[in-house]
Amino acid sequence: MDVTTRLTWIQEQILEKLLGNTSLTLLYKSSVHQLCTLDMSKICGHQRSTMTVIHLKQAVVGVFMLEEFPILHSDKPSTCVWFSFKENNSTGMSTLLLNTQVEVNGTLLKFSSLDGLSLSVNPREYKLHLNDALIKELKLNAKPVSGYLECEIFRVDGISAVLFISCILNRYRGRLLSALRAYRPKKDLVSEVRILLVGPVGSGKSSFFNSVKSAFQGHLTRQAIVGSDETSITKQYRIYSVKDGEGGKTLPFMLCDSMGLDEREEAGLCIDDISHILKGCVPDRYQFNPCKPIKPKHPTSVTSPPLKDRIHCVAYVLNINSVNTLSAKMVAKLKEVHKDAGACGVGQVALLTNVNNCDEVLDDSFLNMTENMTSQSQVKNVQNMLNIPIANILMVSNYASERSLEPMKDVLILAALRQMLRAADDSLEDLPPEETGNLAPLESTCVFWKTISCTQWGGWDPLTQP
């Protein structure tokens, strides 16, 4: 007799698109076939990729396996997508990409992720076992042991490992973009968070801004000038805003690009300028002079800038290929910046650029770096040098000569930006009461612009010209 799925047509279409426009063929249905896991294995084994779907009263829970359904215990982890959605609302789907150990024994079909999530199906008793961590991750309103209505297993045809990973990455990239678009600075103390990019010449500061902007624009863009000279390409202090798409709204964060640090004397960003930048005393397009640091009575300086003009997070941008060979003079300069940032109560992260093996950076959940990456000497070195926790040591591969966006690069770039905003929020939350009790209105502007004459800016008037 014909066996039909309990999935609605819309649910089936959504699951097929989740994996990249595949097709589903029903192999096993608990209400029709034997209620024995060994029979389940015989029917579903050697069928290539499969999807197990469990129907609860209010939700649907499932696991897609890229590799073949196991006959018994599989020693090799499988690439799996765990998912859930409400029975009457399949658009609000929760998904997890996890390396998963799959086991079939006499009573259970068991899925266990390497980071402790677990899901077990007992077909004889019509019971689904979920641990608390998985219930939270999949946003389920379910008990650890729940009776289910039906268990179905499908063969998934038309799946491509490359397209599958790309599809999942695009979904996660979309989630990160949505989260960053919805971001608002904590406690509403400022309307926009300012992130200072600082690091050696050629480490990728300007390229990181270009990469962030590209991710939000949906195509490659190179607003900030980049290069590979021994001296810094960036000569001006730039405060860059980021718009959400072409002509979209301005997002509530700014990336502040500084001149590169140089180990030579009277070259690169002057360390004495850092404290002025951190305090918000330096305007956009200020022309750096390595030989003449900013003085307190400099015409462009502000004695008491509002909180909104200060730096809220410092990102130390370092080339992962040279971080272990930084000179003693460069390390000393970075430590001096770290000291000034700490004195200002600013959040701090490290950004390692030029990462080659992007696919190995994040764990299966795309939330944390893998143990293999965190154990690298570069990470340990940065942690010891700048006293930055590993969670705030981030890795990216900036866009350079590429002609199109790459999902994995975008995920790393956006995940790094998200962590910077979290560090900025932590610093805002930690401000003493005297810093937050008498703040200027968020919409206020800096009056110090009016003190700058056009001649000091080479004829450019910051009040009237973009």
Tab-separated table of C-alpha atoms in Angstrom:
chain	number	residue	atom	x	y	z
A	1	MET	CA	0.000	0.000	0.000
A	2	ASP	CA	1.031	3.611	-0.491
A	3	VAL	CA	2.599	5.238	2.527
A	4	THR	CA	2.124	9.014	2.772
A	5	THR	CA	3.891	11.483	5.005
A	6	ARG	CA	2.319	13.364	7.860
A	7	LEU	CA	4.131	16.507	6.719
A	8	THR	CA	1.987	19.128	5.062
A	9	TRP	CA	2.911	20.189	1.548
A	10	ILE	CA	4.247	23.505	2.842
A	11	GLN	CA	6.347	21.796	5.536
A	12	GLU	CA	7.803	19.402	2.975
A	13	GLN	CA	8.691	22.274	0.636
A	14	ILE	CA	10.408	24.186	3.429
A	15	LEU	CA	12.492	21.163	4.460
A	16	GLU	CA	13.524	20.541	0.865
A	17	LYS	CA	14.621	24.167	0.466
A	18	LEU	CA	16.452	24.068	3.793
A	19	LEU	CA	18.924	21.661	2.203
A	20	GLY	CA	19.213	23.360	-1.160
A	21	ASN	CA	16.188	22.391	-3.281
A	22	THR	CA	16.357	18.655	-2.649
A	23	SER	CA	13.565	16.088	-2.791
A	24	LEU	CA	12.284	13.795	-0.024
A	25	THR	CA	11.262	10.140	-0.416
A	26	LEU	CA	9.523	8.526	2.552
A	27	LEU	CA	11.276	5.308	3.653
A	28	TYR	CA	9.998	4.600	7.157
A	29	LYS	CA	6.846	5.509	9.103
A	30	SER	CA	6.412	4.291	12.659
A	31	SER	CA	2.651	3.793	12.390
A	32	VAL	CA	3.135	1.510	9.369
A	33	HIS	CA	6.444	-0.302	9.826
A	34	GLN	CA	7.799	-2.435	12.653
A	35	LEU	CA	8.442	-0.589	15.914
A	36	CYS	CA	12.021	-1.823	16.106
A	37	THR	CA	15.193	0.184	15.546
A	38	LEU	CA	16.902	-2.748	13.798
A	39	ASP	CA	14.091	-2.904	11.236
A	40	MET	CA	14.442	0.865	10.910
A	41	SER	CA	18.139	0.384	10.056
A	42	LYS	CA	17.401	-2.314	7.486
A	43	ILE	CA	14.905	-0.085	5.691
A	44	CYS	CA	16.924	3.133	5.844
A	45	GLY	CA	20.502	1.838	5.614
A	46	HIS	CA	22.466	2.282	2.355
A	47	GLN	CA	20.027	4.967	1.205
A	48	ARG	CA	22.544	7.813	1.138
A	49	SER	CA	21.517	11.002	2.998
A	50	THR	CA	18.444	10.752	5.232
A	51	MET	CA	16.195	12.963	7.327
A	52	THR	CA	14.506	11.771	10.522
A	53	VAL	CA	11.341	13.717	11.393
A	54	ILE	CA	9.482	13.397	14.708
A	55	HIS	CA	5.978	14.842	14.966
A	56	LEU	CA	5.043	16.142	18.415
A	57	LYS	CA	1.640	17.569	19.254
A	58	GLN	CA	2.769	21.203	18.935
A	59	ALA	CA	6.060	20.945	17.027
A	60	VAL	CA	8.144	19.031	14.509
A	61	VAL	CA	11.705	18.031	15.438
A	62	GLY	CA	14.195	16.409	13.119
A	63	VAL	CA	17.780	15.600	12.127
A	64	PHE	CA	19.205	15.569	8.611
A	65	MET	CA	22.244	13.290	8.092
A	66	LEU	CA	24.571	14.057	5.192
A	67	GLU	CA	26.169	10.624	5.482
A	68	GLU	CA	24.332	7.276	5.246
A	69	PHE	CA	21.970	6.080	7.955
A	70	PRO	CA	23.981	3.731	10.236
A	71	ILE	CA	23.250	0.044	10.592
A	72	LEU	CA	24.520	0.108	14.166
A	73	HIS	CA	26.883	2.482	16.004
A	74	SER	CA	28.870	4.812	13.777
A	75	ASP	CA	32.380	5.618	14.998
A	76	LYS	CA	32.760	8.454	12.513
A	77	PRO	CA	30.773	11.635	13.299
A	78	SER	CA	28.170	12.633	10.727
A	79	THR	CA	27.466	16.128	9.437
A	80	CYS	CA	23.932	16.814	10.598
A	81	VAL	CA	21.356	19.598	10.698
A	82	TRP	CA	19.110	19.479	13.745
A	83	PHE	CA	15.906	21.482	13.332
A	84	SER	CA	12.548	22.281	14.841
A	85	PHE	CA	9.489	24.333	13.994
A	86	LYS	CA	5.991	24.746	15.374
A	87	GLU	CA	3.336	22.518	13.883
A	88	ASN	CA	1.271	25.452	12.654
A	89	ASN	CA	4.165	27.817	11.829
A	90	SER	CA	6.986	26.252	9.853
A	91	THR	CA	8.485	29.634	8.906
A	92	GLY	CA	10.004	30.158	12.369
A	93	MET	CA	12.495	27.305	12.046
A	94	SER	CA	15.422	26.799	14.442
A	95	THR	CA	18.443	24.997	12.991
A	96	LEU	CA	21.815	23.759	14.252
A	97	LEU	CA	24.678	22.445	12.115
A	98	LEU	CA	26.455	19.867	14.285
A	99	ASN	CA	28.985	17.088	13.997
A	100	THR	CA	26.937	14.225	15.393
A	101	GLN	CA	27.527	10.725	16.666
A	102	VAL	CA	24.653	8.497	15.487
A	103	GLU	CA	23.861	5.191	17.184
A	104	VAL	CA	21.221	2.536	16.604
A	105	ASN	CA	20.812	-0.063	19.371
A	106	GLY	CA	18.071	-2.476	20.305
A	107	THR	CA	15.695	0.201	21.579
A	108	LEU	CA	16.921	3.662	20.578
A	109	LEU	CA	17.930	5.758	17.597
A	110	LYS	CA	20.286	8.214	19.287
A	111	PHE	CA	21.866	11.458	18.006
A	112	SER	CA	24.595	13.041	20.171
A	113	SER	CA	26.513	16.184	19.262
A	114	LEU	CA	30.137	16.562	20.261
A	115	ASP	CA	29.246	19.482	22.563
A	116	GLY	CA	26.659	17.627	24.635
A	117	LEU	CA	23.309	17.967	22.854
A	118	SER	CA	21.309	14.763	22.581
A	119	LEU	CA	18.117	13.477	20.975
A	120	SER	CA	16.874	9.879	21.197
A	121	VAL	CA	13.898	8.173	19.569
A	122	ASN	CA	12.311	5.128	21.175
A	123	PRO	CA	9.939	3.788	18.453
A	124	ARG	CA	8.565	0.961	20.601
A	125	GLU	CA	7.292	3.389	23.275
A	126	TYR	CA	6.687	6.369	20.951
A	127	LYS	CA	8.926	8.479	23.180
A	128	LEU	CA	11.310	11.319	22.253
A	129	HIS	CA	14.131	12.081	24.706
A	130	LEU	CA	15.676	15.582	24.595
A	131	ASN	CA	18.233	17.016	26.987
A	132	ASP	CA	17.639	20.481	28.470
A	133	ALA	CA	20.413	22.102	26.423
A	134	LEU	CA	18.817	20.991	23.150
A	135	ILE	CA	15.348	22.136	24.231
A	136	LYS	CA	16.849	25.584	24.808
A	137	GLU	CA	18.861	25.661	21.570
A	138	LEU	CA	15.907	24.618	19.414
A	139	LYS	CA	13.515	26.918	21.317
A	140	LEU	CA	11.130	24.056	22.062
A	141	ASN	CA	8.212	24.068	24.443
A	142	ALA	CA	8.677	20.399	25.295
A	143	LYS	CA	9.512	18.113	28.197
A	144	PRO	CA	12.761	16.101	28.328
A	145	VAL	CA	10.673	12.984	27.635
A	146	SER	CA	7.704	13.525	25.336
A	147	GLY	CA	5.319	11.207	23.600
A	148	TYR	CA	5.274	11.706	19.833
A	149	LEU	CA	2.583	11.164	17.219
A	150	GLU	CA	4.730	9.867	14.386
A	151	CYS	CA	8.338	9.204	13.413
A	152	GLU	CA	9.256	9.343	9.730
A	153	ILE	CA	12.543	8.841	7.912
A	154	PHE	CA	13.117	10.161	4.390
A	155	ARG	CA	15.798	9.624	1.788
A	156	VAL	CA	17.111	13.015	0.646
A	157	ASP	CA	17.875	13.109	-3.078
A	158	GLY	CA	19.777	15.786	-4.959
A	159	ILE	CA	21.951	16.760	-2.014
A	160	SER	CA	25.437	18.151	-2.653
A	161	ALA	CA	27.855	18.391	0.264
A	162	VAL	CA	29.277	21.663	-1.045
A	163	LEU	CA	25.863	23.179	-1.760
A	164	PHE	CA	24.540	21.902	1.558
A	165	ILE	CA	27.285	23.605	3.586
A	166	SER	CA	26.873	26.742	1.484
A	167	CYS	CA	23.124	26.705	2.115
A	168	ILE	CA	23.607	26.404	5.880
A	169	LEU	CA	26.259	29.124	5.856
A	170	ASN	CA	23.949	31.450	3.966
A	171	ARG	CA	21.213	30.825	6.526
A	172	TYR	CA	23.586	31.612	9.396
A	173	ARG	CA	24.949	34.641	7.544
A	174	GLY	CA	21.360	35.856	7.262
A	175	ARG	CA	20.820	35.364	10.988
A	176	LEU	CA	23.931	37.365	11.838
A	177	LEU	CA	22.889	40.175	9.511
A	178	SER	CA	19.415	40.248	11.074
A	179	ALA	CA	20.860	40.337	14.590
A	180	LEU	CA	23.279	43.147	13.710
A	181	ARG	CA	20.531	45.133	11.969
A	182	ALA	CA	18.408	44.850	15.113
A	183	TYR	CA	21.295	45.795	17.428
A	184	ARG	CA	20.922	48.777	19.740
A	185	PRO	CA	23.613	49.972	22.178
A	186	LYS	CA	22.986	48.771	25.706
A	187	LYS	CA	21.167	51.057	28.131
A	188	ASP	CA	20.532	53.612	25.334
A	189	LEU	CA	23.435	55.728	26.564
A	190	VAL	CA	24.566	56.418	23.005
A	191	SER	CA	22.884	56.145	19.630
A	192	GLU	CA	25.940	54.635	17.951
A	193	VAL	CA	28.860	52.557	19.199
A	194	ARG	CA	32.354	53.545	18.065
A	195	ILE	CA	34.959	50.838	17.464
A	196	LEU	CA	38.597	51.873	17.022
A	197	LEU	CA	40.725	49.737	14.717
A	198	VAL	CA	44.380	49.932	15.721
A	199	GLY	CA	47.381	47.825	14.788
A	200	PRO	CA	50.637	47.637	12.833
A	201	VAL	CA	50.973	49.005	9.312
A	202	GLY	CA	49.379	46.643	6.787
A	203	SER	CA	47.581	44.462	9.349
A	204	GLY	CA	44.175	44.886	7.658
A	205	LYS	CA	42.389	47.672	9.534
A	206	SER	CA	41.008	49.458	6.470
A	207	SER	CA	40.363	46.117	4.768
A	208	PHE	CA	38.229	45.018	7.726
A	209	PHE	CA	36.011	48.081	7.381
A	210	ASN	CA	35.689	47.405	3.635
A	211	SER	CA	34.800	43.782	4.407
A	212	VAL	CA	32.117	44.748	6.934
A	213	LYS	CA	30.626	47.246	4.518
A	214	SER	CA	30.680	44.643	1.717
A	215	ALA	CA	28.782	42.129	3.867
A	216	PHE	CA	25.984	44.646	4.494
A	217	GLN	CA	25.937	45.984	0.939
A	218	GLY	CA	25.700	42.498	-0.573
A	219	HIS	CA	28.595	43.127	-2.938
A	220	LEU	CA	32.288	43.967	-2.704
A	221	THR	CA	33.114	47.584	-1.946
A	222	ARG	CA	36.399	49.334	-1.236
A	223	GLN	CA	35.619	52.720	0.268
A	224	ALA	CA	38.724	52.794	2.466
A	225	ILE	CA	42.028	52.913	0.603
A	226	VAL	CA	44.180	49.859	1.268
A	227	GLY	CA	47.688	48.883	0.233
A	228	SER	CA	50.845	46.983	1.113
A	229	ASP	CA	53.409	49.771	1.502
A	230	GLU	CA	55.875	49.659	4.366
A	231	THR	CA	54.471	52.949	5.566
A	232	SER	CA	50.820	53.444	6.497
A	233	ILE	CA	48.423	54.034	3.595
A	234	THR	CA	45.946	55.580	6.028
A	235	LYS	CA	47.085	59.121	6.848
A	236	GLN	CA	43.819	60.493	8.218
A	237	TYR	CA	41.645	59.464	11.125
A	238	ARG	CA	38.423	58.230	9.552
A	239	ILE	CA	35.104	57.583	11.267
A	240	TYR	CA	33.138	55.321	8.951
A	241	SER	CA	29.423	54.640	9.244
A	242	VAL	CA	27.887	51.533	7.662
A	243	LYS	CA	24.586	51.490	5.790
A	244	ASP	CA	22.302	48.500	5.462
A	245	GLY	CA	22.310	47.945	1.713
A	246	GLU	CA	22.237	50.537	-1.012
A	247	GLY	CA	20.525	53.627	0.313
A	248	GLY	CA	19.527	51.783	3.477
A	249	LYS	CA	19.457	53.090	7.014
A	250	THR	CA	22.683	53.866	8.840
A	251	LEU	CA	23.452	51.127	11.354
A	252	PRO	CA	24.115	52.023	15.023
A	253	PHE	CA	27.882	51.485	14.988
A	254	MET	CA	30.919	53.185	13.494
A	255	LEU	CA	34.354	51.818	12.631
A	256	CYS	CA	37.166	54.272	13.333
A	257	ASP	CA	40.215	53.687	11.148
A	258	SER	CA	43.571	54.925	12.407
A	259	MET	CA	47.051	55.291	10.963
A	260	GLY	CA	49.100	52.108	11.302
A	261	LEU	CA	51.554	51.652	14.169
A	262	ASP	CA	55.208	51.607	13.132
A	263	GLU	CA	58.114	50.302	15.190
A	264	ARG	CA	60.303	53.141	13.923
A	265	GLU	CA	60.483	56.455	15.738
A	266	GLU	CA	58.597	59.365	14.186
A	267	ALA	CA	56.757	57.003	11.847
A	268	GLY	CA	53.199	55.715	11.934
A	269	LEU	CA	50.555	56.611	14.503
A	270	CYS	CA	51.948	58.534	17.441
A	271	ILE	CA	51.201	56.669	20.645
A	272	ASP	CA	50.472	59.956	22.402
A	273	ASP	CA	47.526	60.470	20.024
A	274	ILE	CA	45.777	57.317	21.256
A	275	SER	CA	44.415	58.782	24.475
A	276	HIS	CA	42.944	61.735	22.539
A	277	ILE	CA	41.256	59.340	20.094
A	278	LEU	CA	39.868	57.207	22.915
A	279	LYS	CA	38.414	60.251	24.662
A	280	GLY	CA	36.683	61.444	21.481
A	281	CYS	CA	38.855	64.515	21.016
A	282	VAL	CA	39.873	63.744	17.407
A	283	PRO	CA	37.455	64.614	14.570
A	284	ASP	CA	36.880	62.708	11.361
A	285	ARG	CA	39.536	63.344	8.676
A	286	TYR	CA	42.105	64.613	11.152
A	287	GLN	CA	45.512	64.481	9.419
A	288	PHE	CA	47.975	62.496	11.516
A	289	ASN	CA	51.532	63.786	11.948
A	290	PRO	CA	53.908	61.203	13.451
A	291	CYS	CA	56.325	63.973	14.412
A	292	LYS	CA	53.731	66.223	16.044
A	293	PRO	CA	51.310	64.525	18.439
A	294	ILE	CA	48.055	66.233	19.346
A	295	LYS	CA	48.379	68.694	22.216
A	296	PRO	CA	45.603	69.511	24.700
A	297	LYS	CA	45.310	73.028	23.237
A	298	HIS	CA	45.312	71.830	19.625
A	299	PRO	CA	42.560	73.684	17.675
A	300	THR	CA	40.832	70.412	16.785
A	301	SER	CA	40.869	69.074	20.334
A	302	VAL	CA	37.890	69.025	22.692
A	303	THR	CA	38.286	69.359	26.430
A	304	SER	CA	35.204	67.363	27.401
A	305	PRO	CA	33.636	65.423	24.513
A	306	PRO	CA	30.285	63.698	25.095
A	307	LEU	CA	30.093	59.955	25.626
A	308	LYS	CA	28.750	59.413	22.119
A	309	ASP	CA	32.009	60.732	20.599
A	310	ARG	CA	34.287	58.514	22.671
A	311	ILE	CA	35.608	55.116	21.673
A	312	HIS	CA	33.616	52.256	23.189
A	313	CYS	CA	35.694	49.305	21.947
A	314	VAL	CA	39.277	48.929	20.731
A	315	ALA	CA	40.040	46.180	18.215
A	316	TYR	CA	43.728	45.309	17.911
A	317	VAL	CA	44.107	44.244	14.284
A	318	LEU	CA	47.025	41.827	13.829
A	319	ASN	CA	48.183	39.714	10.896
A	320	ILE	CA	48.042	36.104	12.099
A	321	ASN	CA	51.107	35.273	9.998
A	322	SER	CA	53.338	37.831	11.710
A	323	VAL	CA	51.923	38.141	15.218
A	324	ASN	CA	54.545	35.732	16.610
A	325	THR	CA	57.388	37.779	15.144
A	326	LEU	CA	56.377	41.281	16.245
A	327	SER	CA	59.363	43.331	17.336
A	328	ALA	CA	59.823	44.308	20.977
A	329	LYS	CA	59.172	47.939	20.015
A	330	MET	CA	55.850	47.058	18.366
A	331	VAL	CA	54.757	44.937	21.326
A	332	ALA	CA	55.611	47.822	23.630
A	333	LYS	CA	53.420	50.174	21.564
A	334	LEU	CA	50.508	47.730	21.589
A	335	LYS	CA	50.826	47.362	25.350
A	336	GLU	CA	50.805	51.146	25.699
A	337	VAL	CA	47.549	51.295	23.730
A	338	HIS	CA	46.173	48.512	25.931
A	339	LYS	CA	47.111	50.503	29.029
A	340	ASP	CA	45.398	53.671	27.751
A	341	ALA	CA	42.267	51.723	26.727
A	342	GLY	CA	42.102	50.079	30.140
A	343	ALA	CA	42.406	53.452	31.858
A	344	CYS	CA	39.449	54.716	29.796
A	345	GLY	CA	37.342	51.647	30.602
A	346	VAL	CA	37.037	50.748	26.932
A	347	GLY	CA	36.114	47.237	25.745
A	348	GLN	CA	38.962	45.408	24.000
A	349	VAL	CA	39.168	42.603	21.436
A	350	ALA	CA	41.897	41.272	19.147
A	351	LEU	CA	41.253	40.624	15.466
A	352	LEU	CA	43.592	38.190	13.706
A	353	THR	CA	43.477	38.726	9.942
A	354	ASN	CA	44.713	36.794	6.883
A	355	VAL	CA	43.404	33.463	8.191
A	356	ASN	CA	43.802	30.852	5.454
A	357	ASN	CA	41.698	27.953	6.720
A	358	CYS	CA	38.390	29.772	7.292
A	359	ASP	CA	36.430	26.499	7.356
A	360	GLU	CA	38.266	25.396	10.514
A	361	VAL	CA	37.854	28.567	12.576
A	362	LEU	CA	34.363	28.178	14.084
A	363	ASP	CA	32.763	25.175	15.734
A	364	ASP	CA	29.682	23.441	14.389
A	365	SER	CA	27.343	25.986	15.950
A	366	PHE	CA	29.292	28.918	14.410
A	367	LEU	CA	29.409	30.461	17.895
A	368	ASN	CA	32.942	29.782	19.140
A	369	MET	CA	36.378	29.063	17.759
A	370	THR	CA	37.336	25.411	17.534
A	371	GLU	CA	39.764	23.972	20.073
A	372	ASN	CA	42.265	23.487	17.267
A	373	MET	CA	42.261	27.232	16.540
A	374	THR	CA	42.311	28.431	20.157
A	375	SER	CA	45.348	26.263	20.876
A	376	GLN	CA	47.401	27.889	18.136
A	377	SER	CA	50.503	29.752	19.272
A	378	GLN	CA	49.255	33.023	17.753
A	379	VAL	CA	46.142	32.995	19.933
A	380	LYS	CA	48.119	32.169	23.061
A	381	ASN	CA	50.640	34.878	22.224
A	382	VAL	CA	47.974	37.563	21.805
A	383	GLN	CA	46.242	36.436	24.989
A	384	ASN	CA	49.469	36.782	26.987
A	385	MET	CA	50.610	39.989	25.268
A	386	LEU	CA	47.377	41.984	25.672
A	387	ASN	CA	45.618	40.093	28.465
A	388	ILE	CA	42.548	39.570	26.278
A	389	PRO	CA	40.289	36.557	26.958
A	390	ILE	CA	40.160	33.931	24.217
A	391	ALA	CA	36.463	34.680	23.621
A	392	ASN	CA	37.532	38.159	22.481
A	393	ILE	CA	40.298	36.946	20.157
A	394	LEU	CA	38.638	36.806	16.764
A	395	MET	CA	39.726	35.516	13.373
A	396	VAL	CA	38.784	36.780	9.916
A	397	SER	CA	39.890	36.704	6.334
A	398	ASN	CA	39.300	40.141	4.843
A	399	TYR	CA	38.257	40.596	1.250
A	400	ALA	CA	41.240	41.523	-0.916
A	401	SER	CA	41.298	40.355	-4.538
A	402	GLU	CA	38.018	38.412	-4.551
A	403	ARG	CA	35.361	39.254	-7.123
A	404	SER	CA	32.349	38.094	-5.141
A	405	LEU	CA	31.245	37.556	-1.546
A	406	GLU	CA	31.931	34.232	0.176
A	407	PRO	CA	29.511	32.967	2.858
A	408	MET	CA	32.199	31.664	5.236
A	409	LYS	CA	34.181	34.912	5.097
A	410	ASP	CA	31.012	36.884	5.762
A	411	VAL	CA	30.162	34.682	8.748
A	412	LEU	CA	33.602	35.251	10.305
A	413	ILE	CA	33.492	39.004	9.620
A	414	LEU	CA	29.976	39.441	11.005
A	415	ALA	CA	30.646	37.200	14.017
A	416	ALA	CA	33.730	39.317	14.807
A	417	LEU	CA	31.696	42.523	14.547
A	418	ARG	CA	29.039	41.052	16.834
A	419	GLN	CA	31.674	40.295	19.498
A	420	MET	CA	33.059	43.837	19.218
A	421	LEU	CA	29.582	45.252	19.866
A	422	ARG	CA	29.215	42.972	22.875
A	423	ALA	CA	32.539	44.240	24.243
A	424	ALA	CA	31.365	47.824	23.687
A	425	ASP	CA	28.096	47.087	25.510
A	426	ASP	CA	30.058	45.666	28.447
A	427	SER	CA	32.079	48.879	28.702
A	428	LEU	CA	28.932	51.036	28.556
A	429	GLU	CA	27.278	48.943	31.240
A	430	ASP	CA	30.354	49.314	33.443
A	431	LEU	CA	30.445	53.111	33.323
A	432	PRO	CA	30.385	54.774	36.753
A	433	PRO	CA	27.234	56.751	37.696
A	434	GLU	CA	28.994	60.099	37.360
A	435	GLU	CA	29.662	59.269	33.678
A	436	THR	CA	26.031	58.438	32.890
A	437	GLY	CA	24.047	60.702	35.171
A	438	ASN	CA	24.364	63.895	33.155
A	439	LEU	CA	24.713	62.860	29.530
A	440	ALA	CA	24.140	65.181	26.621
A	441	PRO	CA	21.111	64.240	24.475
A	442	LEU	CA	21.873	61.546	21.904
A	443	GLU	CA	21.052	63.859	19.033
A	444	SER	CA	23.487	66.563	20.155
A	445	THR	CA	26.363	67.507	17.906
A	446	CYS	CA	29.925	68.484	18.661
A	447	VAL	CA	30.430	72.202	18.808
A	448	PHE	CA	34.166	71.872	18.343
A	449	TRP	CA	33.690	71.507	14.562
A	450	LYS	CA	33.004	75.233	14.437
A	451	THR	CA	36.463	76.057	15.800
A	452	ILE	CA	38.225	74.482	12.825
A	453	SER	CA	39.034	76.838	9.989
A	454	CYS	CA	38.903	75.758	6.372
A	455	THR	CA	42.615	76.482	5.957
A	456	GLN	CA	43.472	73.829	8.551
A	457	TRP	CA	41.655	71.261	6.433
A	458	GLY	CA	43.069	72.278	3.061
A	459	GLY	CA	39.904	74.124	2.094
A	460	TRP	CA	37.551	71.347	3.269
A	461	ASP	CA	34.764	72.572	5.521
A	462	PRO	CA	33.439	69.723	7.727
A	463	LEU	CA	30.266	71.665	8.484
A	464	THR	CA	29.139	72.076	4.899
A	465	GLN	CA	30.918	69.437	2.823
A	466	PRO	CA	30.614	65.615	3.001
